[in-house]
Amino acid sequence: MTSASELRSGKTHRDENFPVASWIIHPRHRALILAFYNFVRTADDIADHATLDASEKLRLLDLLEAELLGRGDTQPEAVNLRRALAERSMPPRHALDVLVAFRMDVTKLRYENWDEVIHYCRYSAMPVGRFMLDVHGESTSTWAASDALCAGLQINNHLQDCGKDFRDLNRVYLPRDALAAAGASVEELGQARSSPALLQCLHALAVRTEALLDESRSLSAEVRDIRLGCEVSVIQAFADKIVGLLKVRDPLSERVHLGALELLAYSLGGIASEMARRAVGRRPVSKPAAGA
């Protein structure tokens, strides 16, 4: 039987667009966060695998879920996360939610509108933020801002990789109605550069994503844990810079990712701004989130 581990792409937490269990986070949380990341990374790599057929992908995702829930010990990522969660008396709800998104990746190649994309983000991205908040013992009142940040990060990624996703997986997260409104077609994603119509669509989606990120701006101040607050501030800085690039550049032909020096600069800036804000003592008003 093929192990899910054998299908890993080789991508690690150091290759992401955002920090994962970075030095900012307290060491007591890092093992659990990395166990969660490795489970999610493995499931993601299965869903995106270039040669596995859909039925095999779904079988392996089901296997990861079964072993996360204690039915078997053959998949290290599932077993490690199950044990790490048990040590903290935490349920697997967020990891189970993420598996819903990866099954969608296998079975759903097109999205009709923005609401469908947000529904996907509800399972692909929002559970990750909610997990981080739960790990730190934060209130569910922080979930609304976290959901907005995680959805913004996810859609940034969709826009950055829109050409690659189409060419390699025939998967398109750009809403059909947004493409149609701009007079663009899905097939244009296979070109070396965007047509004026496609670029108009991409820039409009980036503006809409920027509005999501505006909704998340209170999160770093809402969390009590100062280290987590700094991490959130760094992630917000990354997301803001990336969406700024996506509003003016063509992801098919221009760089829309941050380089190492930019990541360092925005990390330091995010930490400094959060420490300064906490020194002043400003706190926002929290609001409830769906499913909290």
Coordinates of C-alpha atoms in Angstrom, one line a residue, residues 3-159:
S3 CA 2.1 5.6 2.1
A4 CA 0.9 9.2 1.9
S5 CA 4.4 10.2 2.9
E6 CA 5.8 8.8 -0.3
L7 CA 3.7 11.3 -2.3
R8 CA 5.0 14.4 -0.6
S9 CA 6.2 17.1 -3.1
G10 CA 9.2 18.0 -1.0
K11 CA 7.8 21.4 -0.1
T12 CA 8.2 22.2 3.6
H13 CA 7.1 24.9 6.0
R14 CA 10.1 27.0 5.0
D15 CA 8.7 27.3 1.4
E16 CA 5.4 28.9 2.3
N17 CA 4.3 32.5 1.7
F18 CA 3.8 32.9 5.4
P19 CA 5.7 31.9 8.5
V20 CA 4.9 28.4 10.0
A21 CA 6.0 27.7 13.6
S22 CA 8.6 30.5 13.2
W23 CA 10.9 31.6 16.0
I24 CA 8.3 34.2 16.9
I25 CA 6.0 31.5 18.3
H26 CA 6.7 30.1 21.8
P27 CA 8.7 26.9 21.6
R28 CA 6.0 25.0 23.5
H29 CA 3.6 25.3 20.6
R30 CA 6.0 24.5 17.7
A31 CA 5.8 20.7 17.7
L32 CA 2.0 20.7 17.6
I33 CA 2.0 23.3 14.9
L34 CA 4.5 21.4 12.8
A35 CA 2.5 18.2 13.2
F36 CA -0.6 20.0 11.9
Y37 CA 1.4 21.5 9.1
N38 CA 2.9 18.2 8.0
F39 CA -0.6 16.5 8.0
V40 CA -2.0 19.4 5.9
R41 CA 1.0 19.5 3.6
T42 CA 0.7 15.8 3.0
A43 CA -3.0 16.0 2.2
D44 CA -2.4 19.0 -0.1
D45 CA 0.3 17.1 -2.0
I46 CA -2.0 14.2 -2.5
A47 CA -4.8 16.4 -3.9
D48 CA -2.3 18.1 -6.2
H49 CA -0.4 15.0 -7.3
A50 CA 0.2 15.0 -11.1
T51 CA -0.2 11.3 -11.8
L52 CA -2.6 9.9 -9.2
D53 CA -6.2 9.4 -10.4
A54 CA -9.1 11.0 -8.5
S55 CA -10.2 7.7 -6.8
E56 CA -6.8 7.0 -5.4
K57 CA -6.4 10.6 -4.1
L58 CA -9.8 10.3 -2.4
R59 CA -8.8 6.9 -0.9
L60 CA -5.6 8.3 0.5
L61 CA -7.4 11.4 2.0
D62 CA -10.0 9.0 3.6
L63 CA -7.1 7.0 5.0
L64 CA -5.5 10.1 6.5
E65 CA -8.8 11.0 8.1
A66 CA -9.4 7.5 9.5
E67 CA -6.0 7.3 11.1
L68 CA -6.3 10.8 12.5
L69 CA -9.4 9.5 14.2
G70 CA -7.5 6.5 15.6
R71 CA -8.4 3.9 13.0
G72 CA -5.0 2.7 12.1
D73 CA -1.3 3.6 12.4
T74 CA 0.2 3.3 9.0
Q75 CA 0.3 7.0 8.0
P76 CA 3.0 8.9 10.1
E77 CA 1.5 12.4 9.6
A78 CA -1.9 11.3 10.8
V79 CA -0.6 9.4 13.8
N80 CA 1.8 12.2 14.8
L81 CA -0.9 14.8 14.7
R82 CA -3.4 12.6 16.5
R83 CA -0.9 12.1 19.3
A84 CA 0.1 15.8 19.4
L85 CA -3.5 16.8 19.7
A86 CA -4.2 14.2 22.4
E87 CA -1.3 15.6 24.5
R88 CA -3.1 19.0 24.5
S89 CA -6.6 17.5 24.8
M90 CA -7.6 19.2 21.5
P91 CA -10.1 17.8 19.0
P92 CA -9.2 17.2 15.4
R93 CA -12.0 19.5 14.0
H94 CA -9.7 21.9 12.1
A95 CA -7.7 19.1 10.4
L96 CA -10.9 17.4 9.4
D97 CA -12.2 20.7 7.9
V98 CA -9.1 21.0 5.8
L99 CA -9.6 17.6 4.4
V100 CA -13.0 18.8 3.1
A101 CA -11.1 21.3 1.0
F102 CA -8.6 18.8 -0.4
R103 CA -11.5 16.5 -1.5
M104 CA -12.9 19.6 -3.2
D105 CA -9.6 20.1 -5.0
V106 CA -9.9 16.5 -6.4
T107 CA -13.6 16.8 -7.5
K108 CA -14.2 20.5 -8.2
L109 CA -12.1 22.2 -11.0
R110 CA -14.2 25.4 -11.5
Y111 CA -15.9 28.0 -9.3
E112 CA -18.9 29.9 -10.4
N113 CA -18.7 33.0 -8.2
W114 CA -17.0 34.7 -5.3
D115 CA -19.2 33.0 -2.7
E116 CA -18.1 29.6 -3.9
V117 CA -14.4 30.7 -3.6
I118 CA -15.1 31.9 0.0
H119 CA -16.8 28.6 0.7
Y120 CA -13.7 26.8 -0.4
C121 CA -11.6 29.1 1.8
R122 CA -13.9 28.2 4.7
Y123 CA -12.3 24.7 4.6
S124 CA -8.9 25.3 3.0
A125 CA -7.7 28.3 4.9
M126 CA -9.9 29.4 7.8
P127 CA -9.4 26.2 9.8
V128 CA -5.6 26.9 9.8
G129 CA -6.1 30.3 11.5
R130 CA -8.7 28.9 13.9
F131 CA -6.3 26.1 14.8
M132 CA -3.5 28.5 15.6
L133 CA -5.9 30.5 17.8
D134 CA -7.0 27.4 19.6
V135 CA -3.4 26.3 20.2
H136 CA -2.8 29.6 22.0
G137 CA -6.0 29.4 24.0
E138 CA -7.5 32.5 22.3
S139 CA -11.2 33.3 22.3
T140 CA -13.5 32.3 19.4
S141 CA -14.3 36.0 19.1
T142 CA -11.0 36.3 17.2
W143 CA -12.2 34.0 14.5
A144 CA -13.9 36.6 12.3
A145 CA -10.8 38.6 11.7
S146 CA -8.7 35.4 11.4
D147 CA -11.1 34.0 8.8
A148 CA -10.8 37.2 6.7
L149 CA -7.0 37.1 6.9
C150 CA -6.8 33.4 6.0
A151 CA -9.2 33.8 3.1
G152 CA -7.2 36.8 1.9
L153 CA -4.0 34.7 2.0
Q154 CA -5.6 31.8 0.2
I155 CA -7.0 34.0 -2.6
N156 CA -3.6 35.8 -2.9
N157 CA -2.2 32.4 -3.5
H158 CA -4.9 31.5 -6.1
L159 CA -4.1 34.7 -8.0

